[in-house]
Amino acid sequence: MALYRPALSRNVVKAIVLVCLADSLVGLSYGSLAIAEGFPLWVPMALSTMVLAGASEFMFIGIVAGGGSPLMAAAAGLLVNARHLPFGIAVKDLVGRKAASWLGCHIMNDESVVFGISQTHQAQRVAAYWFCGLGIALCWPLSVLAGASIGQLIPDTRVIGLDAVFPAILIALIFSALQKRRVAIPAAVGAVIALATVPFVPAGMPILFSLSGLFAWRHRQ
């Protein structure tokens, strides 16, 4: 990763390193939660290396642990990751060409995209994208492995509140956006729909139904 440092300012490099460390803390909670929920080690490790998308991975183990089918959990994860379609368009010049583009697409995530497109010059955009993407691709699985090791020593993660870590993280991420009506209204409608359908549909389905809240703002228009 030192290859990419000369094109980046010291502040950008520092910010990327801090983001990787923050993601590692989330990975610790994910790994420990997955093991405590009864998943074998290979499941969170496979997801962390092949999926490499924290929100989808948390959702998958949450739905399956709650009694939902793996297929439903995978479908929910794919919907969450649908944002990668516009991401791919935004970073099409950053992921590389030919064989390198496969790795470049795999390390595409929220953080690498943000750092990549926010730089001024093309060389800096490429450097930031790859530095952040590779950093997270390395830190995330390692932190999940460390968290899984910790999870084996904790008899019940709910005692210390690890089961609430992911919802708390999501709320923190979207809290500032909820101050905008065009975000708050669909989110509130989706939450109400999800809660209303919980008693009547299998685990995982309320999340899919909640996506209908996206039409709330359009309806108001």
Coordinates of N, CA and C in Angstrom, one line a residue:
M1 N 0.8 -1.2 0.0 CA 0.0 0.0 0.0 C 0.9 1.3 0.0
A2 N 2.1 1.1 0.4 CA 3.0 2.3 0.3 C 3.1 2.8 -1.1
L3 N 2.9 2.0 -2.1 CA 2.9 2.4 -3.5 C 2.0 3.6 -3.8
Y4 N 0.9 3.7 -3.0 CA -0.1 4.7 -3.3 C 0.1 6.0 -2.5
R5 N 1.0 6.0 -1.5 CA 1.1 7.1 -0.6 C 1.6 8.4 -1.2
P6 N 2.6 8.3 -2.2 CA 3.2 9.6 -2.7 C 2.2 10.5 -3.3
A7 N 1.1 9.9 -3.9 CA 0.1 10.8 -4.6 C -0.9 11.4 -3.6
L8 N -0.9 11.0 -2.4 CA -1.9 11.4 -1.4 C -1.3 12.3 -0.4
S9 N -2.1 13.3 0.1 CA -1.6 14.1 1.2 C -1.6 13.3 2.5
R10 N -0.8 13.9 3.4 CA -0.7 13.2 4.7 C -2.0 13.1 5.4
N11 N -2.9 14.1 5.3 CA -4.2 14.1 5.9 C -5.1 13.1 5.4
V12 N -5.0 12.9 4.1 CA -5.9 11.8 3.4 C -5.4 10.5 3.9
V13 N -4.1 10.2 3.9 CA -3.6 8.9 4.4 C -4.0 8.7 5.8
K14 N -3.9 9.7 6.7 CA -4.3 9.6 8.1 C -5.8 9.3 8.2
A15 N -6.6 9.9 7.4 CA -8.1 9.7 7.4 C -8.4 8.3 7.0
I16 N -7.7 7.8 6.0 CA -8.0 6.4 5.5 C -7.6 5.4 6.6
V17 N -6.4 5.6 7.2 CA -6.0 4.7 8.3 C -7.0 4.7 9.4
L18 N -7.5 5.9 9.8 CA -8.5 5.9 10.9 C -9.8 5.2 10.5
V19 N -10.2 5.3 9.3 CA -11.4 4.7 8.8 C -11.2 3.1 8.9
C20 N -10.0 2.7 8.5 CA -9.7 1.2 8.5 C -9.8 0.7 10.0
L21 N -9.2 1.5 10.9 CA -9.3 1.2 12.3 C -10.7 1.1 12.8
A22 N -11.5 2.1 12.4 CA -12.9 2.1 12.9 C -13.6 0.9 12.3
D23 N -13.4 0.6 11.1 CA -14.0 -0.6 10.5 C -13.6 -1.9 11.3
S24 N -12.3 -1.9 11.7 CA -11.8 -3.0 12.5 C -12.6 -3.2 13.8
L25 N -13.0 -2.1 14.4 CA -13.8 -2.2 15.6 C -15.1 -2.9 15.4
V26 N -15.7 -2.5 14.2 CA -17.0 -3.1 13.8 C -16.8 -4.5 13.5
G27 N -15.7 -4.9 12.9 CA -15.4 -6.3 12.5 C -15.3 -7.1 13.8
L28 N -14.7 -6.6 14.8 CA -14.6 -7.3 16.1 C -16.0 -7.7 16.6
S29 N -16.9 -6.7 16.6 CA -18.2 -7.0 17.1 C -19.0 -8.0 16.2
Y30 N -18.7 -7.9 14.9 CA -19.4 -8.8 13.9 C -18.9 -10.2 14.1
G31 N -17.6 -10.4 14.2 CA -17.1 -11.7 14.4 C -17.5 -12.4 15.7
S32 N -17.5 -11.6 16.8 CA -17.9 -12.2 18.1 C -19.4 -12.5 18.1
L33 N -20.2 -11.6 17.5 CA -21.6 -11.8 17.4 C -22.0 -13.1 16.6
A34 N -21.3 -13.3 15.5 CA -21.6 -14.4 14.6 C -21.3 -15.7 15.4
I35 N -20.2 -15.8 16.1 CA -19.8 -17.0 16.8 C -20.8 -17.2 17.9
A36 N -21.1 -16.2 18.7 CA -22.0 -16.3 19.8 C -23.4 -16.7 19.4
E37 N -23.8 -16.4 18.1 CA -25.1 -16.8 17.6 C -25.1 -18.3 17.1
G38 N -23.9 -18.9 17.2 CA -23.9 -20.3 16.8 C -23.3 -20.6 15.4
F39 N -22.9 -19.6 14.7 CA -22.3 -19.9 13.4 C -20.9 -20.5 13.5
P40 N -20.6 -21.4 12.7 CA -19.2 -21.9 12.6 C -18.2 -20.8 12.1
L41 N -17.0 -20.9 12.5 CA -16.0 -19.8 12.1 C -16.0 -19.5 10.6
W42 N -16.1 -20.6 9.8 CA -16.0 -20.4 8.4 C -17.0 -19.5 7.8
V43 N -18.2 -19.4 8.4 CA -19.3 -18.5 7.9 C -18.9 -17.1 7.9
P44 N -18.6 -16.5 9.1 CA -18.2 -15.1 9.1 C -16.9 -14.8 8.3
M45 N -16.0 -15.8 8.3 CA -14.8 -15.6 7.5 C -15.0 -15.6 6.0
A46 N -15.9 -16.5 5.6 CA -16.2 -16.5 4.1 C -16.9 -15.3 3.7
L47 N -17.8 -14.8 4.5 CA -18.6 -13.6 4.2 C -17.6 -12.4 4.2
S48 N -16.7 -12.3 5.2 CA -15.9 -11.1 5.3 C -14.8 -11.0 4.2
T49 N -14.5 -12.2 3.5 CA -13.6 -12.1 2.5 C -14.2 -12.1 1.1
M50 N -15.4 -12.8 0.9 CA -16.0 -12.8 -0.4 C -17.1 -11.8 -0.6
V51 N -17.8 -11.4 0.5 CA -18.8 -10.4 0.4 C -18.2 -9.0 0.6
L52 N -17.4 -8.9 1.7 CA -16.7 -7.7 2.0 C -17.6 -6.5 2.1
A53 N -18.8 -6.7 2.8 CA -19.7 -5.6 2.9 C -20.4 -5.7 4.3
G54 N -20.0 -4.9 5.2 CA -20.4 -5.1 6.6 C -21.9 -5.1 6.8
A55 N -22.6 -4.2 6.2 CA -24.1 -4.1 6.5 C -24.8 -5.4 6.0
S56 N -24.4 -5.9 4.8 CA -25.0 -7.1 4.3 C -24.6 -8.3 5.2
E57 N -23.4 -8.4 5.7 CA -23.0 -9.5 6.5 C -23.7 -9.5 7.8
F58 N -23.8 -8.4 8.5 CA -24.6 -8.3 9.7 C -26.0 -8.7 9.5
M59 N -26.6 -8.2 8.4 CA -28.0 -8.5 8.1 C -28.2 -10.0 7.9
F60 N -27.2 -10.6 7.2 CA -27.3 -12.1 6.9 C -27.4 -12.9 8.2
I61 N -26.4 -12.7 9.1 CA -26.4 -13.5 10.3 C -27.5 -13.1 11.2
G62 N -28.0 -11.9 11.2 CA -29.1 -11.5 12.0 C -30.4 -12.2 11.6
I63 N -30.6 -12.2 10.3 CA -31.9 -12.9 9.7 C -31.8 -14.4 10.0
V64 N -30.7 -15.0 9.7 CA -30.6 -16.5 9.9 C -30.7 -16.8 11.3
A65 N -30.0 -16.1 12.2 CA -30.0 -16.3 13.6 C -31.4 -16.2 14.2
G66 N -32.2 -15.3 13.5 CA -33.6 -15.1 14.0 C -34.6 -16.1 13.5
G67 N -34.1 -17.0 12.7 CA -35.0 -18.1 12.2 C -35.3 -18.0 10.7
G68 N -34.8 -16.9 10.0 CA -35.1 -16.7 8.6 C -34.2 -17.7 7.8
S69 N -34.6 -17.9 6.5 CA -33.9 -18.8 5.6 C -32.7 -18.1 5.1
P70 N -31.6 -18.8 4.8 CA -30.4 -18.2 4.2 C -30.7 -17.6 2.9
L71 N -31.6 -18.1 2.1 CA -31.9 -17.5 0.8 C -32.5 -16.1 1.0
M72 N -33.4 -16.0 2.0 CA -34.1 -14.7 2.3 C -33.0 -13.7 2.8
A73 N -32.1 -14.2 3.6 CA -31.0 -13.4 4.2 C -30.1 -12.9 3.0
A74 N -29.8 -13.8 2.1 CA -29.0 -13.4 0.9 C -29.7 -12.4 0.1
A75 N -31.0 -12.5 -0.1 CA -31.8 -11.6 -0.9 C -31.8 -10.2 -0.3
A76 N -31.9 -10.2 1.0 CA -31.9 -8.9 1.8 C -30.5 -8.2 1.6
G77 N -29.5 -9.1 1.7 CA -28.1 -8.5 1.6 C -27.9 -8.0 0.2
L78 N -28.4 -8.6 -0.9 CA -28.3 -8.1 -2.2 C -29.0 -6.8 -2.4
L79 N -30.1 -6.6 -1.8 CA -30.9 -5.4 -1.9 C -30.1 -4.2 -1.2
V80 N -29.5 -4.6 0.0 CA -28.7 -3.6 0.7 C -27.5 -3.1 -0.2
N81 N -26.9 -4.1 -0.9 CA -25.7 -3.8 -1.7 C -26.1 -3.3 -3.1
A82 N -27.4 -3.1 -3.4 CA -27.8 -2.5 -4.7 C -27.1 -1.2 -4.9
R83 N -26.7 -0.5 -3.9 CA -26.1 0.8 -4.0 C -24.8 0.7 -4.8
H84 N -24.2 -0.5 -4.8 CA -22.9 -0.7 -5.5 C -23.1 -0.5 -7.1
L85 N -24.3 -0.6 -7.6 CA -24.5 -0.3 -9.0 C -24.1 1.1 -9.4
P86 N -24.7 2.1 -8.7 CA -24.3 3.5 -9.0 C -22.8 3.7 -8.6
F87 N -22.4 3.1 -7.5 CA -21.0 3.2 -7.1 C -20.1 2.8 -8.3
G88 N -20.4 1.7 -8.9 CA -19.6 1.2 -10.0 C -19.4 2.2 -11.1
I89 N -20.5 2.8 -11.4 CA -20.5 3.9 -12.5 C -19.6 5.0 -12.1
A90 N -19.7 5.4 -10.8 CA -18.9 6.5 -10.3 C -17.4 6.3 -10.3
V91 N -17.0 5.0 -10.1 CA -15.5 4.7 -10.0 C -15.0 3.9 -11.1
K92 N -15.7 3.9 -12.3 CA -15.3 3.0 -13.4 C -13.9 3.3 -13.9
D93 N -13.4 4.6 -13.6 CA -12.1 4.9 -14.1 C -11.0 4.6 -13.0
L94 N -11.5 4.1 -11.8 CA -10.5 3.9 -10.7 C -10.2 2.5 -10.4
V95 N -11.1 1.6 -10.9 CA -10.9 0.1 -10.6 C -9.8 -0.6 -11.3
G96 N -9.3 0.0 -12.3 CA -8.2 -0.6 -13.1 C -8.8 -1.3 -14.4
R97 N -8.0 -1.9 -15.1 CA -8.4 -2.6 -16.3 C -8.0 -4.1 -16.3
K98 N -8.6 -4.8 -17.2 CA -8.4 -6.2 -17.4 C -8.4 -7.0 -16.1
A99 N -7.4 -7.8 -15.8 CA -7.4 -8.6 -14.6 C -7.5 -7.8 -13.3
A100 N -6.9 -6.6 -13.3 CA -6.9 -5.8 -12.1 C -8.3 -5.3 -11.7
S101 N -9.1 -5.2 -12.7 CA -10.5 -4.6 -12.5 C -11.3 -5.6 -11.6
W102 N -11.0 -6.9 -11.6 CA -11.7 -7.8 -10.8 C -11.5 -7.5 -9.3
L103 N -10.2 -7.3 -9.0 CA -9.9 -6.9 -7.6 C -10.4 -5.5 -7.3
G104 N -10.2 -4.6 -8.2 CA -10.7 -3.3 -8.0 C -12.2 -3.2 -7.7
C105 N -13.0 -4.0 -8.4 CA -14.4 -4.1 -8.1 C -14.7 -4.7 -6.8
H106 N -13.9 -5.7 -6.4 CA -14.2 -6.4 -5.2 C -13.9 -5.6 -4.0
I107 N -13.0 -4.7 -4.0 CA -12.6 -3.8 -2.9 C -13.5 -2.5 -2.9
M108 N -14.5 -2.4 -3.7 CA -15.3 -1.3 -3.8 C -16.3 -1.3 -2.6
N109 N -16.3 -0.3 -1.8 CA -17.2 -0.2 -0.6 C -17.5 1.3 -0.4
D110 N -18.3 1.6 0.5 CA -18.7 3.0 0.8 C -17.5 3.9 1.0
E111 N -16.5 3.4 1.8 CA -15.4 4.2 2.2 C -14.4 4.5 1.0
S112 N -14.1 3.4 0.3 CA -13.2 3.6 -0.8 C -13.7 4.4 -1.9
V113 N -15.1 4.3 -2.1 CA -15.7 5.2 -3.1 C -15.6 6.6 -2.7
V114 N -16.0 6.9 -1.5 CA -16.0 8.3 -1.0 C -14.6 8.9 -1.1
F115 N -13.6 8.2 -0.6 CA -12.2 8.7 -0.7 C -11.8 8.9 -2.1
G116 N -12.2 7.9 -3.0 CA -11.7 8.0 -4.4 C -12.3 9.2 -5.1
I117 N -13.6 9.4 -5.1 CA -14.2 10.4 -5.9 C -14.0 11.8 -5.3
S118 N -13.5 11.9 -4.0 CA -13.4 13.2 -3.4 C -12.1 13.9 -3.6
Q119 N -11.1 13.2 -4.3 CA -9.8 13.7 -4.6 C -9.9 14.6 -5.8
T120 N -8.9 15.5 -5.9 CA -8.9 16.5 -7.0 C -8.4 16.0 -8.3
H121 N -7.3 15.2 -8.3 CA -6.7 14.8 -9.5 C -6.9 13.3 -9.7
Q122 N -6.8 12.8 -10.9 CA -7.0 11.4 -11.2 C -6.1 10.5 -10.5
A123 N -4.8 10.8 -10.5 CA -3.8 10.0 -9.8 C -4.2 9.9 -8.3
Q124 N -4.6 11.0 -7.7 CA -5.0 10.9 -6.3 C -6.3 10.1 -6.1
R125 N -7.2 10.2 -7.0 CA -8.4 9.4 -6.9 C -8.1 7.9 -7.0
V126 N -7.3 7.6 -7.9 CA -6.9 6.1 -8.0 C -6.2 5.7 -6.8
A127 N -5.3 6.5 -6.3 CA -4.5 6.1 -5.1 C -5.4 6.0 -3.9
A128 N -6.2 7.0 -3.7 CA -7.1 6.9 -2.5 C -8.1 5.7 -2.5
Y129 N -8.6 5.5 -3.7 CA -9.5 4.3 -3.8 C -8.9 3.0 -3.5
W130 N -7.7 2.8 -4.1 CA -7.0 1.5 -3.8 C -6.4 1.4 -2.4
F131 N -5.9 2.5 -1.9 CA -5.3 2.5 -0.6 C -6.4 2.2 0.4
C132 N -7.6 2.8 0.3 CA -8.7 2.6 1.3 C -9.3 1.2 1.0
G133 N -9.5 0.8 -0.2 CA -10.1 -0.5 -0.5 C -9.2 -1.6 -0.1
L134 N -8.0 -1.6 -0.3 CA -7.1 -2.7 0.1 C -6.9 -2.7 1.6
G135 N -6.9 -1.5 2.2 CA -6.8 -1.4 3.7 C -7.9 -2.1 4.4
I136 N -9.1 -1.8 3.9 CA -10.3 -2.4 4.5 C -10.4 -3.9 4.2
A137 N -10.0 -4.3 2.9 CA -10.0 -5.7 2.6 C -9.1 -6.5 3.4
L138 N -8.0 -5.9 4.0 CA -7.1 -6.6 4.9 C -7.6 -6.5 6.3
C139 N -8.0 -5.3 6.8 CA -8.4 -5.1 8.2 C -9.7 -5.8 8.6
W140 N -10.6 -5.8 7.6 CA -11.9 -6.4 8.0 C -11.9 -7.9 8.3
P141 N -11.4 -8.7 7.4 CA -11.3 -10.2 7.8 C -10.5 -10.5 9.0
L142 N -9.4 -9.7 9.2 CA -8.5 -10.0 10.3 C -9.3 -9.6 11.6
S143 N -10.0 -8.5 11.6 CA -10.7 -8.1 12.8 C -11.9 -9.0 13.1
V144 N -12.5 -9.6 12.0 CA -13.6 -10.6 12.2 C -13.0 -11.8 12.8
L145 N -11.9 -12.2 12.4 CA -11.2 -13.4 13.0 C -10.9 -13.2 14.4
A146 N -10.4 -12.0 14.8 CA -10.1 -11.7 16.1 C -11.4 -11.6 17.0
G147 N -12.5 -11.1 16.4 CA -13.7 -11.0 17.1 C -14.3 -12.4 17.3
A148 N -14.2 -13.2 16.3 CA -14.7 -14.6 16.5 C -14.0 -15.3 17.6
S149 N -12.7 -15.1 17.8 CA -11.9 -15.7 18.9 C -12.4 -15.2 20.2
I150 N -12.7 -13.9 20.2 CA -13.3 -13.3 21.5 C -14.7 -13.9 21.7
G151 N -15.5 -14.0 20.7 CA -16.8 -14.5 20.8 C -16.9 -15.9 21.4
Q152 N -15.9 -16.7 21.2 CA -15.9 -18.1 21.7 C -15.7 -18.1 23.3
L153 N -15.2 -16.9 23.8 CA -15.0 -16.8 25.2 C -16.2 -16.2 25.9
I154 N -17.1 -15.7 25.2 CA -18.3 -15.0 25.8 C -19.5 -15.9 25.7
P155 N -20.1 -16.4 26.8 CA -21.2 -17.3 26.7 C -22.5 -16.7 26.1
D156 N -22.7 -15.4 26.3 CA -23.9 -14.8 25.8 C -23.6 -13.3 25.5
T157 N -23.6 -13.0 24.2 CA -23.2 -11.6 23.8 C -24.3 -10.6 24.2
R158 N -25.5 -11.1 24.5 CA -26.6 -10.2 24.8 C -26.4 -9.6 26.2
V159 N -25.6 -10.3 27.0 CA -25.3 -9.8 28.4 C -24.6 -8.5 28.4
I160 N -23.7 -8.4 27.4 CA -22.9 -7.2 27.3 C -23.3 -6.3 26.1
G161 N -24.5 -6.6 25.5 CA -25.1 -5.8 24.5 C -24.5 -5.8 23.1
L162 N -23.7 -6.9 22.8 CA -23.2 -6.9 21.5 C -24.2 -7.1 20.4
D163 N -25.4 -7.7 20.8 CA -26.4 -7.8 19.8 C -27.0 -6.5 19.3
A164 N -26.8 -5.5 20.1 CA -27.3 -4.1 19.8 C -26.3 -3.3 19.1
V165 N -25.1 -3.8 18.8 CA -24.0 -3.0 18.2 C -24.4 -2.6 16.8
F166 N -24.8 -3.5 16.0 CA -25.1 -3.2 14.6 C -26.2 -2.2 14.4
P167 N -27.4 -2.4 15.1 CA -28.4 -1.4 15.0 C -27.9 0.0 15.5
A168 N -27.1 0.0 16.5 CA -26.6 1.3 17.0 C -25.7 1.9 16.0
I169 N -24.9 1.1 15.3 CA -24.0 1.7 14.3 C -24.8 2.2 13.1
L170 N -25.8 1.5 12.7 CA -26.6 2.0 11.6 C -27.3 3.3 11.9
I171 N -27.9 3.4 13.1 CA -28.5 4.6 13.6 C -27.5 5.8 13.6
A172 N -26.3 5.5 14.0 CA -25.3 6.6 14.1 C -25.0 7.0 12.7
L173 N -24.9 6.1 11.7 CA -24.6 6.4 10.4 C -25.6 7.3 9.7
I174 N -26.9 7.0 10.0 CA -28.0 7.7 9.2 C -28.6 8.8 10.0
F175 N -28.1 9.1 11.3 CA -28.7 10.1 12.1 C -28.7 11.5 11.5
S176 N -27.6 11.9 10.9 CA -27.6 13.2 10.4 C -28.5 13.3 9.1
A177 N -28.6 12.2 8.4 CA -29.4 12.2 7.2 C -30.9 12.3 7.6
L178 N -31.3 11.8 8.7 CA -32.7 11.8 9.2 C -33.2 13.2 9.4
Q179 N -32.3 14.2 9.5 CA -32.7 15.5 9.7 C -33.4 16.1 8.5
K180 N -33.2 15.4 7.3 CA -33.8 15.8 6.1 C -35.2 15.1 5.9
R181 N -36.2 15.8 5.6 CA -37.5 15.2 5.4 C -37.6 14.1 4.3
R182 N -36.8 14.4 3.3 CA -36.9 13.4 2.2 C -36.3 12.1 2.6
V183 N -35.5 12.0 3.6 CA -34.9 10.8 4.2 C -35.8 10.3 5.4
A184 N -36.1 11.2 6.2 CA -36.8 10.9 7.5 C -38.2 10.2 7.2
I185 N -38.9 10.8 6.2 CA -40.3 10.3 6.0 C -40.3 8.9 5.4
P186 N -39.5 8.5 4.4 CA -39.4 7.1 3.9 C -38.9 6.2 5.0
A187 N -37.9 6.7 5.8 CA -37.4 5.8 6.8 C -38.4 5.5 7.9
A188 N -39.2 6.5 8.3 CA -40.2 6.3 9.3 C -41.3 5.4 8.8
V189 N -41.8 5.6 7.5 CA -42.8 4.7 6.9 C -42.3 3.3 6.8
G190 N -41.1 3.1 6.4 CA -40.5 1.8 6.3 C -40.4 1.1 7.6
A191 N -40.0 1.8 8.7 CA -40.0 1.2 10.0 C -41.3 0.8 10.5
V192 N -42.3 1.6 10.2 CA -43.7 1.2 10.7 C -44.2 0.0 9.9
I193 N -43.9 -0.1 8.6 CA -44.3 -1.2 7.8 C -43.6 -2.5 8.3
A194 N -42.3 -2.4 8.6 CA -41.6 -3.5 9.1 C -42.1 -4.0 10.4
L195 N -42.4 -3.1 11.4 CA -42.9 -3.5 12.7 C -44.3 -4.1 12.5
A196 N -45.1 -3.6 11.6 CA -46.5 -4.1 11.4 C -46.5 -5.5 10.9
T197 N -45.5 -5.9 10.1 CA -45.5 -7.2 9.4 C -44.8 -8.2 10.2
V198 N -44.1 -7.9 11.3 CA -43.3 -8.8 12.0 C -44.2 -10.0 12.5
P199 N -45.4 -9.8 13.0 CA -46.1 -11.0 13.6 C -46.7 -11.9 12.5
F200 N -46.6 -11.5 11.2 CA -47.3 -12.2 10.2 C -46.5 -12.9 9.1
V201 N -45.2 -12.5 9.0 CA -44.3 -13.0 8.0 C -43.1 -13.6 8.6
P202 N -42.3 -14.5 7.8 CA -41.1 -15.1 8.4 C -40.0 -14.1 8.6
A203 N -39.1 -14.4 9.5 CA -38.0 -13.5 9.8 C -37.2 -13.1 8.5
G204 N -36.9 -11.9 8.4 CA -36.2 -11.4 7.2 C -37.2 -10.7 6.2
M205 N -38.4 -11.1 6.1 CA -39.4 -10.5 5.2 C -39.7 -9.1 5.6
P206 N -39.9 -8.7 6.9 CA -40.2 -7.3 7.3 C -39.2 -6.3 6.7
I207 N -37.9 -6.7 6.6 CA -36.9 -5.8 6.1 C -37.2 -5.6 4.6
L208 N -37.6 -6.6 3.9 CA -37.9 -6.4 2.5 C -39.2 -5.5 2.3
F209 N -40.2 -5.8 3.2 CA -41.4 -5.0 3.1 C -41.1 -3.5 3.4
S210 N -40.1 -3.3 4.3 CA -39.9 -1.9 4.7 C -39.3 -1.1 3.6
L211 N -38.8 -1.7 2.5 CA -38.3 -0.9 1.4 C -39.4 -0.2 0.6
S212 N -40.6 -0.6 0.9 CA -41.8 0.1 0.2 C -41.9 1.5 0.8
G213 N -41.2 1.8 1.9 CA -41.2 3.1 2.5 C -40.5 4.1 1.5
L214 N -39.7 3.6 0.6 CA -39.0 4.5 -0.3 C -40.0 5.2 -1.2
F215 N -41.2 4.7 -1.4 CA -42.2 5.3 -2.2 C -43.0 6.4 -1.5
A216 N -42.8 6.6 -0.2 CA -43.5 7.5 0.6 C -43.3 9.0 0.1
W217 N -42.0 9.3 0.0 CA -41.7 10.7 -0.4 C -42.2 11.0 -1.8
R218 N -42.0 10.0 -2.7 CA -42.5 10.2 -4.1 C -44.0 10.4 -4.1
H219 N -44.7 9.7 -3.2 CA -46.1 9.9 -3.1 C -46.5 11.3 -2.7
R220 N -45.7 11.8 -1.8 CA -46.0 13.2 -1.3 C -45.8 14.2 -2.3
Q221 N -44.9 13.9 -3.3 CA -44.6 14.8 -4.3 C -45.8 14.9 -5.3

